[in-house]
Amino acid sequence: MFASKIKNTLKILWREYCSKTSVHGVGFLKLHTTSRYEKFMWSLWILLSLAGCVYMTYVGYQKWENNSVVITYATQSLHVWQIPFPAVTICPVTKSRREAFDFEGTYDELKRGGGLMDDDSYGIFRAMLHVCVSTVNIFNFTGSYSENVVATLRNISFPLEDMLEKCSWKGVAIDCGEIFSEIVTDEGVCYNFNILTAEDLLRVENLDPTYDSVDFSRNSSLWSNEKEYTRYSGSDVYPRRALGAGVKAGLSVVLKTRKSEVEHVCRGGMDGFKVLLHSPDEFPMVSEFYMRLPLGKSAAMFLKPQLTKVVGSLESESFESDRKLRFFKVYNQNNCHVECITNYTFGKCGCIKFSMPHAPDMKICNSSQIECYQHGLVAINERSIRLQLQGSSTYRVCNCLPACYELVYNKEISYTPYNAEAQATSKNESSNDISDFYHSQLLIAMKTDRTLPLTRCRLNSISDVLANLGGIFGLFIGGTTISLVEIVYFCCIRSVRVAITQHRLHPATPKVFPWVP
């Protein structure tokens, strides 16, 4: 009896739903004039439409889930003064002054089978091997030896005033010491313009107290990729920014190298300088991404900055707050790679390269361990590719994803001979001292006043996804949100009312038992 009531209630609900629903085709299933063949045909079409609707909904969802971010051009351009001038790191190829240490002479003496004169020369030579890559495999030092690599390289390197002769910024001559500062990179002692201060770039509390490769004396930065410059920063803000395009709004540096200091043993046949342009919030990896500035040449670099940032809902979903680095306050792909190489080298060799930011428990590798750390980046890339080819789901060794906010500088470079001696002669200046030096010039300027940023945004917002799903729903079964409400209504509300009505119209007949005396 109870089962028959439920069956009767379902029949009534189905009949009402078919007669009143807004979904196309369902009404034909309960028409008295519809034959069984027609009902079968309509049932088949409705099922096929439902299958197509489900499949297309799944495809649309997968597209939204897996390809949800698109890079497009922003609708408004930025003036170049709204972004910083690039940081410029300059490293001399010649690593030591001859008066401090004659690497070429010492090398020749050792090759002939001679010995070093004293312990100081021995220590300096071992320290030099860390930056003289062409001679590493010739001398196989073994055993532990106390090497203060950074202090030794500083003692024998060229002072700033001996390497940078003239500087001008925004068309005004300026003392090079005011705008350049020393920085220790994988190329040894270099000089940098416009990098963030150590307090803004590094997590000083996690570093070894003796680590001082980045300048600590500059004022705090008033810029970050996310917040850009503050509104009231002024024109003399740090990091410095160009106020327009052209050479007079850029940086000019004249470098010099004494001819007697040039040697071709430490770095092979190279001479001159290595130059790296990078964002102020990136730690320089000069030996991997440098540009050449030969002796006696003038290099003009015209830049087109390219800023990539996130907009819309992606700003609240930025992963950078979850990807905090141990040694860097600023997350970007470059800093992540530097830290990854540090960790990989320490895990493999038990020590790290002298230029790497490091914790107090990480010791510096000595010259007997150079081969161990020398190819860290190549080893990491090879391991990543090998894991990927093997089908591993975790094929990224470093997992250094691009930052949400990235600033790169596209460069156009031209070279021309630079004859400082002829220039001095034409100006009736004494050229006696000039003839003892090789001179090089570096010009860096913005090519355009404005740049059009790239934006990362959602390919489809929630409203777009709902509109697409609604279009699929309407195309295949002619339904709307009202159709969904109808289904809920007939399943939850109308079914209860019909059951109550059926109970009132057909109450249960009481059983009459026979009288027993």
mmCIF file with all atom_site columns, C-alpha atoms in Angstrom, residues 183-384:
data_model
loop_
_atom_site.group_PDB
_atom_site.id
_atom_site.type_symbol
_atom_site.label_atom_id
_atom_site.label_alt_id
_atom_site.label_comp_id
_atom_site.label_asym_id
_atom_site.label_entity_id
_atom_site.label_seq_id
_atom_site.pdbx_PDB_ins_code
_atom_site.Cartn_x
_atom_site.Cartn_y
_atom_site.Cartn_z
_atom_site.occupancy
_atom_site.B_iso_or_equiv
_atom_site.pdbx_formal_charge
_atom_site.auth_seq_id
_atom_site.auth_comp_id
_atom_site.auth_asym_id
_atom_site.auth_atom_id
_atom_site.pdbx_PDB_model_num
ATOM 1   C CA . ILE A 1 183 ? 79.581  44.596 -4.276  1.00 0.00 ? 183 ILE A CA 1
ATOM 2   C CA . VAL A 1 184 ? 81.040  41.090 -4.137  1.00 0.00 ? 184 VAL A CA 1
ATOM 3   C CA . THR A 1 185 ? 79.635  38.826 -6.853  1.00 0.00 ? 185 THR A CA 1
ATOM 4   C CA . ASP A 1 186 ? 80.608  35.505 -8.409  1.00 0.00 ? 186 ASP A CA 1
ATOM 5   C CA . GLU A 1 187 ? 83.120  37.549 -10.461 1.00 0.00 ? 187 GLU A CA 1
ATOM 6   C CA . GLY A 1 188 ? 84.865  38.856 -7.369  1.00 0.00 ? 188 GLY A CA 1
ATOM 7   C CA . VAL A 1 189 ? 84.935  42.516 -6.349  1.00 0.00 ? 189 VAL A CA 1
ATOM 8   C CA . CYS A 1 190 ? 82.681  44.622 -8.612  1.00 0.00 ? 190 CYS A CA 1
ATOM 9   C CA . TYR A 1 191 ? 80.968  48.001 -8.451  1.00 0.00 ? 191 TYR A CA 1
ATOM 10  C CA . ASN A 1 192 ? 77.231  48.578 -8.613  1.00 0.00 ? 192 ASN A CA 1
ATOM 11  C CA . PHE A 1 193 ? 74.919  51.445 -9.392  1.00 0.00 ? 193 PHE A CA 1
ATOM 12  C CA . ASN A 1 194 ? 71.325  51.544 -8.084  1.00 0.00 ? 194 ASN A CA 1
ATOM 13  C CA . ILE A 1 195 ? 70.860  48.164 -6.397  1.00 0.00 ? 195 ILE A CA 1
ATOM 14  C CA . LEU A 1 196 ? 68.544  48.004 -3.384  1.00 0.00 ? 196 LEU A CA 1
ATOM 15  C CA . THR A 1 197 ? 70.138  48.433 0.005   1.00 0.00 ? 197 THR A CA 1
ATOM 16  C CA . ALA A 1 198 ? 71.083  45.319 1.932   1.00 0.00 ? 198 ALA A CA 1
ATOM 17  C CA . GLU A 1 199 ? 68.306  45.945 4.461   1.00 0.00 ? 199 GLU A CA 1
ATOM 18  C CA . ASP A 1 200 ? 65.700  46.059 1.683   1.00 0.00 ? 200 ASP A CA 1
ATOM 19  C CA . LEU A 1 201 ? 67.086  43.201 -0.421  1.00 0.00 ? 201 LEU A CA 1
ATOM 20  C CA . LEU A 1 202 ? 68.315  40.664 2.150   1.00 0.00 ? 202 LEU A CA 1
ATOM 21  C CA . ARG A 1 203 ? 67.020  39.035 5.303   1.00 0.00 ? 203 ARG A CA 1
ATOM 22  C CA . VAL A 1 204 ? 69.960  40.215 7.356   1.00 0.00 ? 204 VAL A CA 1
ATOM 23  C CA . GLU A 1 205 ? 68.810  38.323 10.431  1.00 0.00 ? 205 GLU A CA 1
ATOM 24  C CA . ASN A 1 206 ? 69.307  34.984 8.615   1.00 0.00 ? 206 ASN A CA 1
ATOM 25  C CA . LEU A 1 207 ? 72.753  35.783 7.208   1.00 0.00 ? 207 LEU A CA 1
ATOM 26  C CA . ASP A 1 208 ? 76.180  35.158 8.595   1.00 0.00 ? 208 ASP A CA 1
ATOM 27  C CA . PRO A 1 209 ? 77.251  38.289 10.543  1.00 0.00 ? 209 PRO A CA 1
ATOM 28  C CA . THR A 1 210 ? 80.448  38.458 8.465   1.00 0.00 ? 210 THR A CA 1
ATOM 29  C CA . TYR A 1 211 ? 78.527  38.635 5.168   1.00 0.00 ? 211 TYR A CA 1
ATOM 30  C CA . ASP A 1 212 ? 78.833  42.182 3.828   1.00 0.00 ? 212 ASP A CA 1
ATOM 31  C CA . SER A 1 213 ? 78.905  41.721 0.050   1.00 0.00 ? 213 SER A CA 1
ATOM 32  C CA . VAL A 1 214 ? 76.053  44.229 -0.502  1.00 0.00 ? 214 VAL A CA 1
ATOM 33  C CA . ASP A 1 215 ? 76.263  47.854 0.597   1.00 0.00 ? 215 ASP A CA 1
ATOM 34  C CA . PHE A 1 216 ? 74.681  48.527 4.002   1.00 0.00 ? 216 PHE A CA 1
ATOM 35  C CA . SER A 1 217 ? 75.271  52.273 4.070   1.00 0.00 ? 217 SER A CA 1
ATOM 36  C CA . ARG A 1 218 ? 72.636  53.466 1.586   1.00 0.00 ? 218 ARG A CA 1
ATOM 37  C CA . ASN A 1 219 ? 69.322  54.945 2.684   1.00 0.00 ? 219 ASN A CA 1
ATOM 38  C CA . SER A 1 220 ? 66.267  52.732 2.604   1.00 0.00 ? 220 SER A CA 1
ATOM 39  C CA . SER A 1 221 ? 64.521  52.198 -0.685  1.00 0.00 ? 221 SER A CA 1
ATOM 40  C CA . LEU A 1 222 ? 61.272  54.013 -1.530  1.00 0.00 ? 222 LEU A CA 1
ATOM 41  C CA . TRP A 1 223 ? 60.323  51.608 -4.324  1.00 0.00 ? 223 TRP A CA 1
ATOM 42  C CA . SER A 1 224 ? 59.107  48.064 -4.788  1.00 0.00 ? 224 SER A CA 1
ATOM 43  C CA . ASN A 1 225 ? 57.717  46.254 -7.809  1.00 0.00 ? 225 ASN A CA 1
ATOM 44  C CA . GLU A 1 226 ? 54.328  45.839 -6.167  1.00 0.00 ? 226 GLU A CA 1
ATOM 45  C CA . LYS A 1 227 ? 53.868  49.379 -4.816  1.00 0.00 ? 227 LYS A CA 1
ATOM 46  C CA . GLU A 1 228 ? 56.086  51.250 -7.281  1.00 0.00 ? 228 GLU A CA 1
ATOM 47  C CA . TYR A 1 229 ? 57.289  54.700 -6.146  1.00 0.00 ? 229 TYR A CA 1
ATOM 48  C CA . THR A 1 230 ? 55.324  56.536 -3.519  1.00 0.00 ? 230 THR A CA 1
ATOM 49  C CA . ARG A 1 231 ? 53.471  59.620 -4.665  1.00 0.00 ? 231 ARG A CA 1
ATOM 50  C CA . TYR A 1 232 ? 55.698  62.060 -2.802  1.00 0.00 ? 232 TYR A CA 1
ATOM 51  C CA . SER A 1 233 ? 59.055  60.381 -3.467  1.00 0.00 ? 233 SER A CA 1
ATOM 52  C CA . GLY A 1 234 ? 60.624  63.325 -5.294  1.00 0.00 ? 234 GLY A CA 1
ATOM 53  C CA . SER A 1 235 ? 63.212  63.264 -8.079  1.00 0.00 ? 235 SER A CA 1
ATOM 54  C CA . ASP A 1 236 ? 66.183  62.257 -5.875  1.00 0.00 ? 236 ASP A CA 1
ATOM 55  C CA . VAL A 1 237 ? 64.601  59.043 -4.680  1.00 0.00 ? 237 VAL A CA 1
ATOM 56  C CA . TYR A 1 238 ? 66.543  55.795 -4.244  1.00 0.00 ? 238 TYR A CA 1
ATOM 57  C CA . PRO A 1 239 ? 66.755  53.633 -6.276  1.00 0.00 ? 239 PRO A CA 1
ATOM 58  C CA . ARG A 1 240 ? 67.336  56.365 -8.819  1.00 0.00 ? 240 ARG A CA 1
ATOM 59  C CA . ARG A 1 241 ? 65.031  56.857 -11.788 1.00 0.00 ? 241 ARG A CA 1
ATOM 60  C CA . ALA A 1 242 ? 65.374  58.541 -15.155 1.00 0.00 ? 242 ALA A CA 1
ATOM 61  C CA . LEU A 1 243 ? 63.124  61.504 -15.766 1.00 0.00 ? 243 LEU A CA 1
ATOM 62  C CA . GLY A 1 244 ? 62.949  60.976 -19.520 1.00 0.00 ? 244 GLY A CA 1
ATOM 63  C CA . ALA A 1 245 ? 64.519  59.368 -22.563 1.00 0.00 ? 245 ALA A CA 1
ATOM 64  C CA . GLY A 1 246 ? 67.889  60.114 -24.130 1.00 0.00 ? 246 GLY A CA 1
ATOM 65  C CA . VAL A 1 247 ? 71.538  60.195 -23.128 1.00 0.00 ? 247 VAL A CA 1
ATOM 66  C CA . LYS A 1 248 ? 71.218  63.406 -21.086 1.00 0.00 ? 248 LYS A CA 1
ATOM 67  C CA . ALA A 1 249 ? 68.691  61.693 -18.821 1.00 0.00 ? 249 ALA A CA 1
ATOM 68  C CA . GLY A 1 250 ? 70.793  58.565 -18.364 1.00 0.00 ? 250 GLY A CA 1
ATOM 69  C CA . LEU A 1 251 ? 74.099  57.294 -17.001 1.00 0.00 ? 251 LEU A CA 1
ATOM 70  C CA . SER A 1 252 ? 77.561  57.774 -18.469 1.00 0.00 ? 252 SER A CA 1
ATOM 71  C CA . VAL A 1 253 ? 80.723  56.148 -17.107 1.00 0.00 ? 253 VAL A CA 1
ATOM 72  C CA . VAL A 1 254 ? 84.307  56.316 -18.333 1.00 0.00 ? 254 VAL A CA 1
ATOM 73  C CA . LEU A 1 255 ? 86.425  53.386 -17.130 1.00 0.00 ? 255 LEU A CA 1
ATOM 74  C CA . LYS A 1 256 ? 90.171  53.022 -17.253 1.00 0.00 ? 256 LYS A CA 1
ATOM 75  C CA . THR A 1 257 ? 92.665  50.172 -17.021 1.00 0.00 ? 257 THR A CA 1
ATOM 76  C CA . ARG A 1 258 ? 96.397  50.699 -16.799 1.00 0.00 ? 258 ARG A CA 1
ATOM 77  C CA . LYS A 1 259 ? 98.060  48.985 -19.737 1.00 0.00 ? 259 LYS A CA 1
ATOM 78  C CA . SER A 1 260 ? 100.678 47.394 -17.538 1.00 0.00 ? 260 SER A CA 1
ATOM 79  C CA . GLU A 1 261 ? 97.933  45.764 -15.424 1.00 0.00 ? 261 GLU A CA 1
ATOM 80  C CA . VAL A 1 262 ? 96.369  43.804 -18.293 1.00 0.00 ? 262 VAL A CA 1
ATOM 81  C CA . GLU A 1 263 ? 97.069  40.074 -18.173 1.00 0.00 ? 263 GLU A CA 1
ATOM 82  C CA . HIS A 1 264 ? 95.532  37.135 -20.035 1.00 0.00 ? 264 HIS A CA 1
ATOM 83  C CA . VAL A 1 265 ? 96.204  34.230 -17.704 1.00 0.00 ? 265 VAL A CA 1
ATOM 84  C CA . CYS A 1 266 ? 93.445  34.580 -15.107 1.00 0.00 ? 266 CYS A CA 1
ATOM 85  C CA . ARG A 1 267 ? 90.548  34.938 -17.578 1.00 0.00 ? 267 ARG A CA 1
ATOM 86  C CA . GLY A 1 268 ? 92.100  33.575 -20.747 1.00 0.00 ? 268 GLY A CA 1
ATOM 87  C CA . GLY A 1 269 ? 91.957  35.831 -23.803 1.00 0.00 ? 269 GLY A CA 1
ATOM 88  C CA . MET A 1 270 ? 89.314  38.174 -22.390 1.00 0.00 ? 270 MET A CA 1
ATOM 89  C CA . ASP A 1 271 ? 89.974  41.727 -21.294 1.00 0.00 ? 271 ASP A CA 1
ATOM 90  C CA . GLY A 1 272 ? 87.959  44.806 -20.441 1.00 0.00 ? 272 GLY A CA 1
ATOM 91  C CA . PHE A 1 273 ? 84.858  44.614 -18.259 1.00 0.00 ? 273 PHE A CA 1
ATOM 92  C CA . LYS A 1 274 ? 81.765  42.526 -17.694 1.00 0.00 ? 274 LYS A CA 1
ATOM 93  C CA . VAL A 1 275 ? 78.542  44.514 -17.379 1.00 0.00 ? 275 VAL A CA 1
ATOM 94  C CA . LEU A 1 276 ? 75.178  43.324 -16.110 1.00 0.00 ? 276 LEU A CA 1
ATOM 95  C CA . LEU A 1 277 ? 71.958  45.335 -16.213 1.00 0.00 ? 277 LEU A CA 1
ATOM 96  C CA . HIS A 1 278 ? 69.272  44.026 -13.891 1.00 0.00 ? 278 HIS A CA 1
ATOM 97  C CA . SER A 1 279 ? 66.322  45.101 -11.793 1.00 0.00 ? 279 SER A CA 1
ATOM 98  C CA . PRO A 1 280 ? 67.353  46.847 -8.539  1.00 0.00 ? 280 PRO A CA 1
ATOM 99  C CA . ASP A 1 281 ? 65.714  44.073 -6.502  1.00 0.00 ? 281 ASP A CA 1
ATOM 100 C CA . GLU A 1 282 ? 67.796  41.282 -8.106  1.00 0.00 ? 282 GLU A CA 1
ATOM 101 C CA . PHE A 1 283 ? 71.080  39.942 -6.789  1.00 0.00 ? 283 PHE A CA 1
ATOM 102 C CA . PRO A 1 284 ? 73.546  40.024 -9.739  1.00 0.00 ? 284 PRO A CA 1
ATOM 103 C CA . MET A 1 285 ? 74.722  36.737 -11.303 1.00 0.00 ? 285 MET A CA 1
ATOM 104 C CA . VAL A 1 286 ? 77.383  38.368 -13.460 1.00 0.00 ? 286 VAL A CA 1
ATOM 105 C CA . SER A 1 287 ? 79.259  35.286 -14.651 1.00 0.00 ? 287 SER A CA 1
ATOM 106 C CA . GLU A 1 288 ? 76.071  33.825 -16.160 1.00 0.00 ? 288 GLU A CA 1
ATOM 107 C CA . PHE A 1 289 ? 74.384  36.796 -17.873 1.00 0.00 ? 289 PHE A CA 1
ATOM 108 C CA . TYR A 1 290 ? 77.013  39.474 -18.509 1.00 0.00 ? 290 TYR A CA 1
ATOM 109 C CA . MET A 1 291 ? 77.679  41.700 -21.527 1.00 0.00 ? 291 MET A CA 1
ATOM 110 C CA . ARG A 1 292 ? 81.158  42.575 -22.732 1.00 0.00 ? 292 ARG A CA 1
ATOM 111 C CA . LEU A 1 293 ? 82.713  46.032 -22.631 1.00 0.00 ? 293 LEU A CA 1
ATOM 112 C CA . PRO A 1 294 ? 86.102  45.708 -24.373 1.00 0.00 ? 294 PRO A CA 1
ATOM 113 C CA . LEU A 1 295 ? 89.060  47.988 -23.724 1.00 0.00 ? 295 LEU A CA 1
ATOM 114 C CA . GLY A 1 296 ? 89.161  51.064 -25.943 1.00 0.00 ? 296 GLY A CA 1
ATOM 115 C CA . LYS A 1 297 ? 85.472  50.787 -26.860 1.00 0.00 ? 297 LYS A CA 1
ATOM 116 C CA . SER A 1 298 ? 82.373  52.857 -26.198 1.00 0.00 ? 298 SER A CA 1
ATOM 117 C CA . ALA A 1 299 ? 79.146  50.922 -25.651 1.00 0.00 ? 299 ALA A CA 1
ATOM 118 C CA . ALA A 1 300 ? 75.795  52.695 -25.944 1.00 0.00 ? 300 ALA A CA 1
ATOM 119 C CA . MET A 1 301 ? 72.799  50.852 -24.472 1.00 0.00 ? 301 MET A CA 1
ATOM 120 C CA . PHE A 1 302 ? 69.294  52.137 -25.084 1.00 0.00 ? 302 PHE A CA 1
ATOM 121 C CA . LEU A 1 303 ? 66.647  50.488 -22.955 1.00 0.00 ? 303 LEU A CA 1
ATOM 122 C CA . LYS A 1 304 ? 62.967  49.728 -23.256 1.00 0.00 ? 304 LYS A CA 1
ATOM 123 C CA . PRO A 1 305 ? 61.736  48.664 -19.822 1.00 0.00 ? 305 PRO A CA 1
ATOM 124 C CA . GLN A 1 306 ? 59.057  45.995 -19.702 1.00 0.00 ? 306 GLN A CA 1
ATOM 125 C CA . LEU A 1 307 ? 56.981  45.703 -16.548 1.00 0.00 ? 307 LEU A CA 1
ATOM 126 C CA . THR A 1 308 ? 54.749  42.676 -15.988 1.00 0.00 ? 308 THR A CA 1
ATOM 127 C CA . LYS A 1 309 ? 52.237  42.773 -13.145 1.00 0.00 ? 309 LYS A CA 1
ATOM 128 C CA . VAL A 1 310 ? 49.082  41.061 -11.962 1.00 0.00 ? 310 VAL A CA 1
ATOM 129 C CA . VAL A 1 311 ? 45.686  42.735 -11.912 1.00 0.00 ? 311 VAL A CA 1
ATOM 130 C CA . GLY A 1 312 ? 42.184  41.899 -10.795 1.00 0.00 ? 312 GLY A CA 1
ATOM 131 C CA . SER A 1 313 ? 41.485  38.857 -8.664  1.00 0.00 ? 313 SER A CA 1
ATOM 132 C CA . LEU A 1 314 ? 45.021  37.532 -9.190  1.00 0.00 ? 314 LEU A CA 1
ATOM 133 C CA . GLU A 1 315 ? 46.394  40.235 -6.881  1.00 0.00 ? 315 GLU A CA 1
ATOM 134 C CA . SER A 1 316 ? 44.724  38.572 -3.904  1.00 0.00 ? 316 SER A CA 1
ATOM 135 C CA . GLU A 1 317 ? 45.888  35.144 -5.095  1.00 0.00 ? 317 GLU A CA 1
ATOM 136 C CA . SER A 1 318 ? 49.587  36.089 -5.402  1.00 0.00 ? 318 SER A CA 1
ATOM 137 C CA . PHE A 1 319 ? 51.755  33.129 -4.380  1.00 0.00 ? 319 PHE A CA 1
ATOM 138 C CA . GLU A 1 320 ? 54.780  35.265 -3.499  1.00 0.00 ? 320 GLU A CA 1
ATOM 139 C CA . SER A 1 321 ? 53.629  35.696 0.083   1.00 0.00 ? 321 SER A CA 1
ATOM 140 C CA . ASP A 1 322 ? 53.750  31.896 0.350   1.00 0.00 ? 322 ASP A CA 1
ATOM 141 C CA . ARG A 1 323 ? 57.121  31.598 -1.406  1.00 0.00 ? 323 ARG A CA 1
ATOM 142 C CA . LYS A 1 324 ? 59.308  33.399 1.107   1.00 0.00 ? 324 LYS A CA 1
ATOM 143 C CA . LEU A 1 325 ? 63.020  33.009 0.558   1.00 0.00 ? 325 LEU A CA 1
ATOM 144 C CA . ARG A 1 326 ? 65.435  32.391 3.383   1.00 0.00 ? 326 ARG A CA 1
ATOM 145 C CA . PHE A 1 327 ? 68.056  34.997 2.462   1.00 0.00 ? 327 PHE A CA 1
ATOM 146 C CA . PHE A 1 328 ? 66.079  37.481 0.330   1.00 0.00 ? 328 PHE A CA 1
ATOM 147 C CA . LYS A 1 329 ? 63.207  39.742 1.311   1.00 0.00 ? 329 LYS A CA 1
ATOM 148 C CA . VAL A 1 330 ? 62.215  40.153 -2.341  1.00 0.00 ? 330 VAL A CA 1
ATOM 149 C CA . TYR A 1 331 ? 60.995  37.145 -4.270  1.00 0.00 ? 331 TYR A CA 1
ATOM 150 C CA . ASN A 1 332 ? 61.818  36.956 -7.969  1.00 0.00 ? 332 ASN A CA 1
ATOM 151 C CA . GLN A 1 333 ? 63.060  34.192 -10.222 1.00 0.00 ? 333 GLN A CA 1
ATOM 152 C CA . ASN A 1 334 ? 66.675  35.397 -10.122 1.00 0.00 ? 334 ASN A CA 1
ATOM 153 C CA . ASN A 1 335 ? 66.875  35.575 -6.315  1.00 0.00 ? 335 ASN A CA 1
ATOM 154 C CA . CYS A 1 336 ? 65.183  32.194 -6.057  1.00 0.00 ? 336 CYS A CA 1
ATOM 155 C CA . HIS A 1 337 ? 67.825  30.688 -8.346  1.00 0.00 ? 337 HIS A CA 1
ATOM 156 C CA . VAL A 1 338 ? 70.647  32.243 -6.291  1.00 0.00 ? 338 VAL A CA 1
ATOM 157 C CA . GLU A 1 339 ? 69.236  30.746 -3.111  1.00 0.00 ? 339 GLU A CA 1
ATOM 158 C CA . CYS A 1 340 ? 68.566  27.400 -4.777  1.00 0.00 ? 340 CYS A CA 1
ATOM 159 C CA . ILE A 1 341 ? 72.158  27.194 -6.062  1.00 0.00 ? 341 ILE A CA 1
ATOM 160 C CA . THR A 1 342 ? 73.383  28.045 -2.564  1.00 0.00 ? 342 THR A CA 1
ATOM 161 C CA . ASN A 1 343 ? 71.327  25.257 -0.995  1.00 0.00 ? 343 ASN A CA 1
ATOM 162 C CA . TYR A 1 344 ? 72.250  22.780 -3.735  1.00 0.00 ? 344 TYR A CA 1
ATOM 163 C CA . THR A 1 345 ? 75.950  23.574 -3.424  1.00 0.00 ? 345 THR A CA 1
ATOM 164 C CA . PHE A 1 346 ? 75.891  23.277 0.350   1.00 0.00 ? 346 PHE A CA 1
ATOM 165 C CA . GLY A 1 347 ? 74.087  19.941 0.139   1.00 0.00 ? 347 GLY A CA 1
ATOM 166 C CA . LYS A 1 348 ? 76.502  18.596 -2.462  1.00 0.00 ? 348 LYS A CA 1
ATOM 167 C CA . CYS A 1 349 ? 79.827  20.020 -1.292  1.00 0.00 ? 349 CYS A CA 1
ATOM 168 C CA . GLY A 1 350 ? 79.254  20.829 2.364   1.00 0.00 ? 350 GLY A CA 1
ATOM 169 C CA . CYS A 1 351 ? 80.279  24.421 1.632   1.00 0.00 ? 351 CYS A CA 1
ATOM 170 C CA . ILE A 1 352 ? 79.245  27.340 -0.592  1.00 0.00 ? 352 ILE A CA 1
ATOM 171 C CA . LYS A 1 353 ? 80.940  29.747 -2.997  1.00 0.00 ? 353 LYS A CA 1
ATOM 172 C CA . PHE A 1 354 ? 82.406  32.868 -1.410  1.00 0.00 ? 354 PHE A CA 1
ATOM 173 C CA . SER A 1 355 ? 79.900  35.229 -3.084  1.00 0.00 ? 355 SER A CA 1
ATOM 174 C CA . MET A 1 356 ? 76.711  33.402 -2.085  1.00 0.00 ? 356 MET A CA 1
ATOM 175 C CA . PRO A 1 357 ? 74.485  34.743 0.695   1.00 0.00 ? 357 PRO A CA 1
ATOM 176 C CA . HIS A 1 358 ? 74.780  32.195 3.474   1.00 0.00 ? 358 HIS A CA 1
ATOM 177 C CA . ALA A 1 359 ? 73.762  31.311 7.001   1.00 0.00 ? 359 ALA A CA 1
ATOM 178 C CA . PRO A 1 360 ? 76.181  31.149 9.961   1.00 0.00 ? 360 PRO A CA 1
ATOM 179 C CA . ASP A 1 361 ? 76.370  27.342 9.722   1.00 0.00 ? 361 ASP A CA 1
ATOM 180 C CA . MET A 1 362 ? 77.532  27.408 6.069   1.00 0.00 ? 362 MET A CA 1
ATOM 181 C CA . LYS A 1 363 ? 81.271  27.539 5.516   1.00 0.00 ? 363 LYS A CA 1
ATOM 182 C CA . ILE A 1 364 ? 83.045  28.954 2.459   1.00 0.00 ? 364 ILE A CA 1
ATOM 183 C CA . CYS A 1 365 ? 84.597  26.459 0.055   1.00 0.00 ? 365 CYS A CA 1
ATOM 184 C CA . ASN A 1 366 ? 88.368  26.551 -0.283  1.00 0.00 ? 366 ASN A CA 1
ATOM 185 C CA . SER A 1 367 ? 90.272  26.185 -3.542  1.00 0.00 ? 367 SER A CA 1
ATOM 186 C CA . SER A 1 368 ? 90.340  22.377 -3.330  1.00 0.00 ? 368 SER A CA 1
ATOM 187 C CA . GLN A 1 369 ? 86.513  22.397 -3.613  1.00 0.00 ? 369 GLN A CA 1
ATOM 188 C CA . ILE A 1 370 ? 86.151  24.731 -6.598  1.00 0.00 ? 370 ILE A CA 1
ATOM 189 C CA . GLU A 1 371 ? 85.296  21.961 -9.051  1.00 0.00 ? 371 GLU A CA 1
ATOM 190 C CA . CYS A 1 372 ? 82.515  20.804 -6.745  1.00 0.00 ? 372 CYS A CA 1
ATOM 191 C CA . TYR A 1 373 ? 80.620  24.120 -6.762  1.00 0.00 ? 373 TYR A CA 1
ATOM 192 C CA . GLN A 1 374 ? 81.698  25.440 -10.161 1.00 0.00 ? 374 GLN A CA 1
ATOM 193 C CA . HIS A 1 375 ? 78.809  24.076 -12.254 1.00 0.00 ? 375 HIS A CA 1
ATOM 194 C CA . GLY A 1 376 ? 75.926  24.270 -9.790  1.00 0.00 ? 376 GLY A CA 1
ATOM 195 C CA . LEU A 1 377 ? 73.423  25.936 -12.136 1.00 0.00 ? 377 LEU A CA 1
ATOM 196 C CA . VAL A 1 378 ? 74.189  23.516 -14.982 1.00 0.00 ? 378 VAL A CA 1
ATOM 197 C CA . ALA A 1 379 ? 73.813  20.524 -12.650 1.00 0.00 ? 379 ALA A CA 1
ATOM 198 C CA . ILE A 1 380 ? 70.455  21.803 -11.400 1.00 0.00 ? 380 ILE A CA 1
ATOM 199 C CA . ASN A 1 381 ? 69.148  22.296 -14.945 1.00 0.00 ? 381 ASN A CA 1
ATOM 200 C CA . GLU A 1 382 ? 70.365  18.854 -16.032 1.00 0.00 ? 382 GLU A CA 1
ATOM 201 C CA . ARG A 1 383 ? 68.711  17.219 -13.047 1.00 0.00 ? 383 ARG A CA 1
ATOM 202 C CA . SER A 1 384 ? 65.431  19.034 -13.722 1.00 0.00 ? 384 SER A CA 1
#
